């Protein structure tokens, strides 16, 4: 990838519908070879053929998605994405057929010795989370997820004579004019109130079907299965419990102080929930460079951080692997998608000139950089990238490591940006913990009624966000706000990963203040590990403290208070 000459242009990569038949043939031949191989070299060669086929399949799926997101009006790629989505279940079933033979291969021990045991852990994990008897239930689970996402995406909210969707409403929710904010939040509250029963019903079915799947697979509750699905190889529910306790003890008091100061800044008698997004009296800082310069400035910033010019970002941009600015017919959101066959990541996002733009560029840039650094770390594509909490350290740390260069984007407002970013990071931690604790309670007791579930959320808000005041917003007042969080519906137990990653990233930030070079070395080592080890082992290997260490959280709480002069 650093050899920019050898890199293809994104526009020249040709999409071809991946063949399930070809993949199936490859899987069958790999299985046969693996079963009969007595020589580890022969077994490895068979596996690598399968890996090549898998990488090619994944690459075409990724390509279909990117091309569709770049122009949603093109029906061809919409159909291709639908095809790939449908093929997904079959492909993962075929993968698990290879894994089951791998696990019992006569050469397993030799293969582990030579290539590490991560692929074996993953194989075992998939075996424990999927089985043919739950396939129908999995389809039902996935349909319910689609239904929830679909309803939200079709939201039509009447506001100021306009009809808006949820993302179009969001600038009004943050408006500096309090009156506009109040009306926007009221409109949001009304919308969710009108969907409450539908979402209650969908969620209830989800909880029941997930519980059913877990019981069929032999687990006590869906929580256990949820942890397996998230591939938590080296930490437990008890570790997460005490992590949340530490956030409650050391971070929640800081957020109370932040809100108190916010209230004073605005001179309000009472900070209401519709006031929360406005941190600064004169508005949150926006980039001083124009959107057309994002590409160049980002390239320069990454070059300075990483000490290499042109930066990976320049190279990606020059070859068409970044698409930063929002436009008509482009999908919403932002992500970094890896094209395995080419070992090149693609950065997709929707910059629109607001405060979030820069944080998103550096966040996705961090994911892309890590993908490039670990492109050759394992012969198994499944092991190139680590579990999700670690991936989020790649991206979140980059947000903090670029702090010293924010003048490039924000000019004299750079310090305001840094303060806003740090403030939001701290406010996020209790919220993330709340989302996580909520799910534990829900899946521990799947027979709770919808009303009881809302009560649970209400009591968690009192615990983690004691400053929140809802006034006369009936949906939010009754404990409904969790319904806005799609992760709770679509990716159960994922959310705490962001919190773990934040603590690890804050640790790198703290080190960067004392010795930037040393923090950068650790960051690079972290990225280079890819997915060859489990979460805590990776941290240990690069010399980062575990986020489960109470003293680390306590220390970081003090350091961030210092930074924000609280
Ligand atoms: Zn991310």
Coordinates of C-alpha atoms and ligand atoms in Angstrom, one line a residue:
X1 CA 0.0 0.0 0.0
X2 CA 2.9 2.4 0.7
X3 CA 4.0 1.6 -2.8
X4 CA 1.6 4.0 -4.3
X5 CA 2.7 3.0 -7.9
X6 CA 1.4 -0.5 -7.4
X7 CA -1.9 0.6 -6.0
X8 CA -5.0 0.4 -8.3
X9 CA -7.4 3.2 -8.6
X10 CA -10.7 2.6 -6.9
X11 CA -12.6 3.5 -10.1
X12 CA -10.7 0.7 -12.0
X13 CA -11.7 -2.1 -9.7
X14 CA -14.4 -4.1 -11.4
X15 CA -17.3 -5.4 -9.5
X16 CA -18.4 -8.9 -10.3
X17 CA -21.2 -10.8 -8.5
X18 CA -19.5 -13.3 -6.2
X19 CA -20.3 -16.9 -7.0
X20 CA -21.8 -19.0 -4.2
X21 CA -21.3 -22.1 -6.3
X22 CA -17.6 -21.5 -6.6
X23 CA -17.3 -20.8 -2.9
X24 CA -19.2 -23.9 -2.1
X25 CA -16.8 -26.0 -4.3
X26 CA -13.8 -24.5 -2.7
X27 CA -15.2 -25.2 0.8
X28 CA -15.9 -28.8 -0.1
X29 CA -12.4 -29.4 -1.5
X30 CA -10.8 -27.7 1.5
X31 CA -12.8 -29.9 3.9
X32 CA -11.7 -33.0 2.1
X33 CA -8.1 -32.0 2.0
X34 CA -8.2 -30.9 5.7
X35 CA -9.8 -34.2 6.8
X36 CA -7.2 -36.3 5.0
X37 CA -4.1 -34.2 5.5
X38 CA -1.4 -35.7 7.8
X39 CA 1.2 -33.1 6.9
X40 CA 0.6 -29.7 8.4
X41 CA 2.0 -28.0 5.2
X42 CA -0.6 -29.8 3.1
X43 CA -3.4 -28.8 5.5
X44 CA -2.1 -25.2 5.5
X45 CA -2.1 -25.0 1.7
X46 CA -5.7 -26.2 1.6
X47 CA -6.7 -23.6 4.2
X48 CA -4.9 -20.8 2.3
X49 CA -6.8 -21.7 -0.9
X50 CA -10.0 -21.3 1.1
X51 CA -8.8 -18.0 2.6
X52 CA -8.1 -16.7 -0.9
X53 CA -11.6 -17.5 -2.0
X54 CA -13.1 -16.0 1.1
X55 CA -11.1 -12.8 0.7
X56 CA -12.3 -12.5 -2.9
X57 CA -15.9 -13.1 -1.8
X58 CA -15.7 -10.6 1.0
X59 CA -14.1 -8.0 -1.3
X60 CA -16.9 -8.2 -3.8
X61 CA -19.5 -7.9 -1.0
X62 CA -17.7 -4.8 0.3
X63 CA -17.4 -3.3 -3.2
X64 CA -21.1 -3.8 -3.8
X65 CA -21.9 -2.0 -0.6
X66 CA -19.5 0.9 -1.2
X67 CA -20.7 1.4 -4.8
X68 CA -24.3 1.3 -3.6
X69 CA -23.6 3.8 -0.8
X70 CA -21.9 6.2 -3.3
X71 CA -25.0 6.3 -5.5
X72 CA -28.1 4.9 -4.0
X73 CA -30.1 5.8 -7.1
X74 CA -28.3 3.1 -9.1
X75 CA -30.6 0.1 -9.0
X76 CA -27.9 -2.3 -10.2
X77 CA -25.9 -2.0 -7.0
X78 CA -29.0 -1.9 -4.8
X79 CA -29.9 -5.4 -6.3
X80 CA -26.3 -6.6 -5.8
X81 CA -26.3 -5.5 -2.1
X82 CA -29.6 -7.4 -1.7
X83 CA -28.0 -10.5 -3.3
X84 CA -25.0 -10.3 -1.0
X85 CA -27.1 -9.8 2.1
X86 CA -29.1 -12.9 1.2
X87 CA -25.9 -14.9 0.5
X88 CA -24.5 -13.9 3.9
X89 CA -26.2 -16.7 5.9
X90 CA -25.2 -19.4 3.4
X91 CA -21.6 -18.2 3.4
X92 CA -21.3 -18.1 7.1
X93 CA -22.8 -21.6 7.2
X94 CA -20.1 -22.7 4.7
X95 CA -17.4 -21.1 6.7
X96 CA -18.4 -22.9 9.8
X97 CA -18.3 -26.2 7.9
X98 CA -14.6 -25.5 7.2
X99 CA -14.0 -24.5 10.8
X100 CA -15.6 -27.7 12.2
X101 CA -13.1 -29.8 10.2
X102 CA -10.2 -27.5 11.1
X103 CA -11.0 -28.0 14.8
X104 CA -10.7 -31.8 14.5
X105 CA -7.9 -31.8 12.0
X106 CA -5.1 -34.3 12.8
X107 CA -2.6 -31.4 12.2
X108 CA -4.4 -28.9 14.5
X109 CA -1.6 -28.8 17.1
X110 CA 1.1 -28.2 14.5
X111 CA -1.0 -25.5 12.8
X112 CA -1.6 -23.8 16.1
X113 CA 2.1 -23.8 16.8
X114 CA 3.0 -22.3 13.4
X115 CA 0.1 -19.8 12.9
X116 CA -1.1 -19.1 16.4
X117 CA -4.3 -20.2 18.0
X118 CA -6.6 -17.2 17.2
X119 CA -8.2 -18.9 14.2
X120 CA -9.0 -21.9 16.3
X121 CA -10.6 -19.7 19.0
X122 CA -12.7 -18.1 16.3
X123 CA -13.6 -21.4 14.8
X124 CA -14.7 -22.8 18.2
X125 CA -16.6 -19.6 19.0
X126 CA -18.6 -19.7 15.8
X127 CA -19.4 -23.3 16.5
X128 CA -20.8 -22.3 19.9
X129 CA -22.9 -19.4 18.5
X130 CA -24.5 -20.9 15.5
X131 CA -26.1 -24.3 14.8
X132 CA -28.5 -25.6 12.2
X133 CA -31.4 -25.8 14.7
X134 CA -31.4 -22.0 15.2
X135 CA -31.2 -20.9 11.6
X136 CA -34.9 -20.1 11.4
X137 CA -34.7 -18.1 14.7
X138 CA -31.7 -16.2 13.4
X139 CA -33.7 -15.2 10.3
X140 CA -36.5 -14.0 12.5
X141 CA -34.1 -12.0 14.6
X142 CA -32.6 -10.4 11.6
X143 CA -36.0 -9.6 10.1
X144 CA -37.0 -7.8 13.4
X145 CA -33.8 -5.8 13.2
X146 CA -34.6 -4.8 9.6
X147 CA -38.1 -3.8 10.6
X148 CA -36.9 -1.5 13.4
X149 CA -34.3 0.2 11.1
X150 CA -36.8 0.5 8.3
X151 CA -39.4 2.2 10.5
X152 CA -36.8 4.7 11.8
X153 CA -35.5 5.5 8.3
X154 CA -39.0 6.2 7.1
X155 CA -39.7 8.7 9.9
X156 CA -41.6 11.7 8.7
X157 CA -41.6 14.5 11.3
X158 CA -43.6 17.7 10.7
X159 CA -41.5 20.7 11.8
X160 CA -41.9 24.4 10.9
X161 CA -44.0 23.5 7.9
X162 CA -41.4 21.0 6.6
X163 CA -41.4 17.2 6.6
X164 CA -38.1 15.9 8.0
X165 CA -36.5 12.6 8.6
X166 CA -34.6 11.9 11.9
X167 CA -31.2 13.0 10.6
X168 CA -32.7 16.2 9.0
X169 CA -34.2 17.0 12.4
X170 CA -30.9 16.7 14.3
X171 CA -29.5 20.2 13.5
X172 CA -32.7 21.7 15.1
X173 CA -32.2 19.6 18.2
X174 CA -28.8 21.4 18.6
X175 CA -30.0 24.9 17.6
X176 CA -28.5 27.8 19.6
X177 CA -32.0 29.2 19.8
X178 CA -33.6 27.6 22.8
X179 CA -37.1 28.0 21.5
X180 CA -36.2 26.1 18.3
X181 CA -34.6 23.4 20.4
X182 CA -37.7 23.0 22.6
X183 CA -39.9 22.6 19.6
X184 CA -37.6 20.2 17.8
X185 CA -37.4 18.0 20.9
X186 CA -41.1 18.1 21.3
X187 CA -41.5 17.0 17.7
X188 CA -39.0 14.1 18.4
X189 CA -40.9 13.2 21.6
X190 CA -44.2 13.1 19.7
X191 CA -42.7 11.0 16.9
X192 CA -41.4 8.3 19.3
X193 CA -44.6 8.4 21.3
X194 CA -46.5 7.5 18.2
X195 CA -44.1 4.6 17.5
X196 CA -43.9 3.4 21.2
X197 CA -46.2 0.5 20.9
X198 CA -44.7 -0.8 17.6
X199 CA -41.1 -0.6 19.0
X200 CA -42.3 -2.2 22.2
X201 CA -43.7 -5.1 20.3
X202 CA -40.6 -5.5 18.0
X203 CA -38.3 -5.4 21.0
X204 CA -40.4 -7.8 23.0
X205 CA -40.2 -10.3 20.1
X206 CA -36.5 -9.7 19.8
X207 CA -35.9 -10.4 23.5
X208 CA -38.0 -13.6 23.2
X209 CA -36.4 -14.9 20.0
X210 CA -32.8 -14.2 21.3
X211 CA -33.6 -15.9 24.5
X212 CA -35.0 -18.9 22.6
X213 CA -31.8 -19.1 20.5
X214 CA -29.6 -19.0 23.6
X215 CA -31.6 -21.7 25.4
X216 CA -31.5 -24.0 22.3
X217 CA -27.7 -23.5 22.2
X218 CA -27.5 -24.5 25.8
X219 CA -26.9 -21.1 27.5
X220 CA -28.7 -19.9 30.6
X221 CA -29.6 -16.6 29.1
X222 CA -29.0 -14.5 26.0
X223 CA -26.4 -12.5 27.9
X224 CA -24.0 -15.5 27.8
X225 CA -24.6 -15.9 24.1
X226 CA -24.3 -12.2 23.5
X227 CA -20.8 -12.2 25.1
X228 CA -19.9 -15.1 22.8
X229 CA -21.2 -13.3 19.7
X230 CA -19.0 -10.3 20.7
X231 CA -16.0 -12.7 20.9
X232 CA -15.1 -11.7 24.5
X233 CA -12.3 -14.2 24.9
X234 CA -10.6 -12.8 27.9
X235 CA -13.0 -10.9 30.1
X236 CA -16.2 -11.7 31.8
X237 CA -19.5 -10.2 32.8
X238 CA -18.1 -9.6 36.3
X239 CA -15.2 -7.5 34.7
X240 CA -17.8 -5.4 32.8
X241 CA -19.9 -5.0 36.0
X242 CA -16.9 -3.5 37.9
X243 CA -15.9 -1.4 34.9
X244 CA -19.4 0.2 35.1
X245 CA -19.0 0.7 38.8
X246 CA -15.7 2.6 38.3
X247 CA -17.3 4.8 35.7
X248 CA -20.1 5.6 38.1
X249 CA -17.7 6.4 40.9
X250 CA -15.1 8.4 39.0
X251 CA -16.6 9.8 35.8
X252 CA -20.3 10.5 36.7
X253 CA -19.2 13.2 39.3
X254 CA -17.2 14.9 36.5
X255 CA -20.2 14.9 34.2
X256 CA -22.3 16.4 36.9
X257 CA -19.8 19.2 37.2
X258 CA -19.7 19.7 33.4
X259 CA -23.5 20.1 33.3
X260 CA -23.4 22.4 36.2
X261 CA -20.9 24.7 34.4
X262 CA -22.9 24.4 31.2
X263 CA -26.0 25.6 33.1
X264 CA -24.1 28.6 34.5
X265 CA -22.6 29.5 31.1
X266 CA -26.1 29.8 29.6
X267 CA -27.6 31.4 32.7
X268 CA -30.4 28.9 32.9
X269 CA -32.2 28.2 36.1
X270 CA -32.5 24.6 35.2
X271 CA -30.7 22.7 32.4
X272 CA -33.3 20.7 30.5
X273 CA -32.7 17.7 28.3
X274 CA -33.2 19.8 25.2
X275 CA -30.3 22.0 26.4
X276 CA -27.8 19.2 26.7
X277 CA -26.3 19.3 23.1
X278 CA -25.3 22.9 23.4
X279 CA -22.0 22.9 25.3
X280 CA -20.7 26.4 24.3
X281 CA -22.7 29.6 24.6
X282 CA -21.7 30.8 21.1
X283 CA -22.1 27.4 19.5
X284 CA -19.9 24.4 19.1
X285 CA -16.7 25.2 17.0
X286 CA -16.9 24.4 13.3
X287 CA -13.9 23.9 11.0
X288 CA -12.3 27.0 9.6
X289 CA -11.1 25.3 6.4
X290 CA -13.6 24.7 3.6
X291 CA -14.9 21.2 3.0
X292 CA -13.0 21.1 -0.3
X293 CA -9.8 21.4 1.6
X294 CA -10.6 18.5 4.1
X295 CA -8.7 16.0 1.9
X296 CA -5.5 18.0 1.7
X297 CA -5.5 19.2 5.4
X298 CA -6.4 15.6 6.6
X299 CA -3.5 14.2 4.5
X300 CA -1.1 16.8 6.1
X301 CA -2.3 16.2 9.6
X302 CA -1.9 12.4 9.3
X303 CA 1.6 13.0 7.8
X304 CA 2.6 15.1 10.8
X305 CA 1.1 12.7 13.4
X306 CA 2.7 9.6 11.8
X307 CA 5.9 11.3 10.5
X308 CA 5.5 10.1 6.8
X309 CA 4.7 12.2 3.8
X310 CA 2.7 11.5 1.7
X311 CA 0.5 10.0 4.4
X312 CA -1.6 6.9 4.0
X313 CA -4.5 9.2 3.7
X314 CA -3.0 11.1 0.8
X315 CA -2.3 7.9 -1.0
X316 CA -5.8 6.6 -0.4
X317 CA -7.3 9.9 -1.6
X318 CA -5.1 10.1 -4.7
X319 CA -6.3 6.6 -5.7
X320 CA -10.0 7.3 -5.1
X321 CA -10.3 5.4 -1.8
X322 CA -11.9 8.2 0.1
X323 CA -15.3 9.9 -0.4
X324 CA -15.7 12.5 2.3
X325 CA -18.4 15.1 1.3
X326 CA -22.2 14.6 1.6
X327 CA -24.2 14.9 -1.7
X328 CA -27.5 13.9 -3.1
X329 CA -28.1 10.2 -3.6
X330 CA -25.3 9.2 -1.3
X331 CA -26.1 7.0 1.7
X332 CA -25.9 8.6 5.2
X333 CA -23.3 7.7 7.8
X334 CA -19.6 7.1 7.8
X335 CA -17.4 4.0 7.9
X336 CA -14.1 2.5 6.8
X337 CA -14.5 -0.7 4.8
X338 CA -11.6 -3.0 4.0
X339 CA -11.2 -4.6 0.6
X340 CA -9.3 -7.7 1.6
X341 CA -8.2 -8.8 -1.8
X342 CA -6.4 -5.5 -2.5
X343 CA -5.5 -4.9 1.2
X344 CA -6.8 -1.4 0.8
X345 CA -9.4 0.3 3.1
X346 CA -12.1 2.7 1.7
X347 CA -13.2 5.7 3.8
X348 CA -16.8 6.7 3.3
X349 CA -18.4 9.6 5.1
X350 CA -20.8 12.6 4.8
X351 CA -19.0 15.8 5.7
X352 CA -21.4 18.8 5.9
X353 CA -19.3 21.6 7.4
X354 CA -20.3 20.9 11.0
X355 CA -18.3 20.2 14.2
X356 CA -18.6 16.4 13.7
X357 CA -16.7 16.3 10.3
X358 CA -13.2 16.4 11.6
X359 CA -13.7 13.9 14.4
X360 CA -15.2 11.5 11.8
X361 CA -12.4 12.0 9.4
X362 CA -9.7 11.2 12.0
X363 CA -11.8 8.4 13.5
X364 CA -12.3 6.6 10.2
X365 CA -8.7 7.5 9.3
X366 CA -7.6 5.6 12.4
X367 CA -9.5 2.5 11.3
X368 CA -8.0 2.8 7.8
X369 CA -4.5 3.2 9.1
X370 CA -4.8 0.2 11.4
X371 CA -6.1 -1.9 8.5
X372 CA -3.1 -1.0 6.4
X373 CA -0.7 -1.7 9.2
X374 CA -2.0 -5.2 9.9
X375 CA -2.6 -6.2 6.2
X376 CA 0.0 -8.9 6.4
X377 CA -0.1 -9.9 10.0
X378 CA -1.8 -13.2 9.4
X379 CA -2.4 -15.6 6.5
X380 CA -6.0 -15.8 7.8
X381 CA -8.3 -12.9 6.7
X382 CA -10.4 -13.6 9.8
X383 CA -7.4 -12.6 12.0
X384 CA -6.3 -9.4 10.2
X385 CA -8.6 -7.3 12.3
X386 CA -9.1 -7.7 16.1
X387 CA -12.3 -7.8 18.1
X388 CA -14.4 -4.7 18.1
X389 CA -13.3 -3.0 21.3
X390 CA -9.8 -3.1 20.0
X391 CA -10.8 -1.8 16.5
X392 CA -12.4 1.2 18.3
X393 CA -9.1 2.0 20.1
X394 CA -7.5 2.3 16.6
X395 CA -10.0 5.0 15.7
X396 CA -10.7 6.7 19.0
X397 CA -7.0 7.1 19.8
X398 CA -6.4 8.8 16.5
X399 CA -9.0 11.4 17.6
X400 CA -6.8 12.2 20.6
X401 CA -3.5 11.8 18.9
X402 CA -4.4 14.5 16.4
X403 CA -5.2 17.1 19.1
X404 CA -1.9 18.9 18.7
X405 CA -2.6 19.5 15.0
X406 CA -6.2 20.7 15.2
X407 CA -5.1 24.3 14.5
X408 CA -5.0 23.1 10.9
X409 CA -8.7 22.5 10.9
X410 CA -10.0 25.0 13.5
X411 CA -7.5 27.8 13.5
X412 CA -7.9 29.9 16.7
X413 CA -10.9 27.7 17.7
X414 CA -8.7 24.6 18.0
X415 CA -8.6 24.7 21.8
X416 CA -12.4 25.0 21.9
X417 CA -12.6 21.9 19.7
X418 CA -10.3 19.9 21.9
X419 CA -12.3 20.9 25.0
X420 CA -15.6 20.0 23.3
X421 CA -14.2 16.7 22.1
X422 CA -12.9 15.8 25.6
X423 CA -16.2 16.9 27.2
X424 CA -18.2 14.7 24.8
X425 CA -15.8 11.7 25.5
X426 CA -16.5 12.0 29.2
X427 CA -20.2 12.5 28.8
X428 CA -20.3 9.4 26.6
X429 CA -18.9 7.0 29.2
X430 CA -21.8 7.0 31.6
X431 CA -24.3 6.9 28.7
X432 CA -22.5 3.9 27.2
X433 CA -22.5 2.1 30.6
X434 CA -26.2 2.7 30.9
X435 CA -27.0 1.2 27.5
X436 CA -24.9 -1.8 28.6
X437 CA -26.5 -2.3 32.0
X438 CA -29.9 -1.9 30.5
X439 CA -29.3 -4.9 28.2
X440 CA -28.0 -7.1 31.0
X441 CA -31.2 -6.4 33.1
X442 CA -33.5 -7.0 30.1
X443 CA -31.9 -10.3 29.0
X444 CA -31.6 -11.6 32.6
X445 CA -35.4 -11.2 32.9
X446 CA -36.9 -11.7 29.4
X447 CA -40.4 -11.7 30.8
X448 CA -40.4 -8.1 31.9
X449 CA -43.3 -6.2 30.4
X450 CA -42.7 -3.2 28.1
X451 CA -43.7 -0.9 30.9
X452 CA -41.2 -2.5 33.3
X453 CA -38.5 -2.1 30.7
X454 CA -39.1 1.6 30.5
X455 CA -39.0 1.8 34.3
X456 CA -35.6 0.1 34.2
X457 CA -34.3 2.7 31.8
X458 CA -35.7 5.5 34.0
X459 CA -33.9 4.2 37.1
X460 CA -30.7 3.9 35.1
X461 CA -30.9 7.5 34.0
X462 CA -31.3 8.5 37.6
X463 CA -28.1 6.6 38.3
X464 CA -25.9 7.5 35.4
X465 CA -27.3 10.9 34.2
X466 CA -28.7 12.4 37.5
X467 CA -28.8 15.8 35.9
X468 CA -31.4 14.9 33.2
X469 CA -34.8 16.8 33.4
X470 CA -37.5 16.0 30.9
X471 CA -40.2 18.4 31.8
X472 CA -43.4 17.7 29.8
X473 CA -42.0 15.3 27.2
X474 CA -44.1 12.2 28.0
X475 CA -42.1 9.7 25.9
X476 CA -38.8 10.6 27.4
X477 CA -40.3 11.1 30.9
X478 CA -41.6 7.6 31.1
X479 CA -38.1 6.1 30.3
X480 CA -38.4 5.7 26.6
X481 CA -35.1 7.2 25.4
X482 CA -33.4 3.9 25.0
X483 CA -35.6 3.2 21.9
X484 CA -33.7 5.8 20.0
X485 CA -30.4 3.8 20.3
X486 CA -30.3 1.4 17.4
X487 CA -27.4 -0.7 18.9
X488 CA -29.9 -1.9 21.6
X489 CA -32.1 -3.3 18.8
X490 CA -29.5 -4.4 16.2
X491 CA -26.2 -5.3 17.9
X492 CA -26.9 -6.4 21.4
X493 CA -24.0 -6.0 24.0
X494 CA -21.8 -4.1 21.5
X495 CA -22.1 -0.7 23.1
X496 CA -19.7 -1.2 26.0
X497 CA -16.9 -1.8 23.5
X498 CA -16.9 1.9 22.8
X499 CA -16.5 2.7 26.5
X500 CA -13.6 0.3 26.9
X501 CA -11.9 1.8 23.8
X502 CA -12.4 5.3 25.2
X503 CA -10.6 4.5 28.4
X504 CA -7.7 2.8 26.5
X505 CA -7.6 5.8 24.1
X506 CA -7.6 8.3 27.0
X507 CA -4.6 6.4 28.4
X508 CA -2.7 6.9 25.1
X509 CA -3.8 10.6 25.1
X510 CA -2.5 11.0 28.7
X511 CA 0.9 9.4 27.7
X512 CA 1.0 11.6 24.6
X513 CA 1.0 14.7 26.8
X514 CA 4.1 13.6 28.6
X515 CA 5.9 11.8 25.8
X516 CA 4.2 12.0 22.4
X517 CA 6.7 9.7 20.7
X518 CA 6.3 6.9 23.1
X519 CA 2.5 7.1 22.8
X520 CA 2.8 6.9 19.1
X521 CA 5.1 3.9 19.3
X522 CA 2.5 2.1 21.4
X523 CA -0.3 3.2 19.0
X524 CA 1.7 1.8 16.0
X525 CA 2.3 -1.5 17.8
X526 CA -1.3 -1.8 18.7
X527 CA -2.3 -1.3 15.0
X528 CA 0.4 -3.8 13.8
X529 CA -1.0 -6.5 16.0
X530 CA -4.2 -6.8 14.0
X531 CA -6.3 -9.6 15.2
X532 CA -3.6 -12.0 16.1
X533 CA -4.4 -11.9 19.8
X534 CA -7.2 -11.3 22.2
X535 CA -8.1 -7.9 23.7
X536 CA -6.2 -7.9 27.0
X537 CA -3.2 -9.7 25.5
X538 CA -2.9 -7.1 22.9
X539 CA -3.0 -4.3 25.5
X540 CA -0.4 -6.1 27.7
X541 CA 1.8 -6.7 24.6
X542 CA 2.0 -3.0 23.8
X543 CA 2.2 -1.8 27.4
X544 CA -1.3 -0.3 27.9
X545 CA -3.2 -0.8 31.1
X546 CA -6.4 -2.8 31.1
X547 CA -9.5 -0.6 31.2
X548 CA -10.7 -3.0 34.0
X549 CA -8.0 -1.6 36.3
X550 CA -9.8 0.8 38.7
X551 CA -6.7 2.9 39.3
X552 CA -6.3 3.6 35.6
X553 CA -9.9 5.0 35.4
X554 CA -9.3 7.0 38.6
X555 CA -6.1 8.5 37.3
X556 CA -7.6 9.3 33.9
X557 CA -10.5 11.0 35.7
X558 CA -8.1 13.4 37.4
X559 CA -6.1 14.0 34.3
X560 CA -9.1 14.9 32.2
X561 CA -10.4 17.2 34.9
X562 CA -7.0 19.0 34.8
X563 CA -7.3 19.3 31.1
X564 CA -10.8 20.8 31.2
X565 CA -9.9 22.9 34.3
X566 CA -12.8 21.5 36.2
Ligands
LIG1 ZN1 -15.3 3.2 14.8

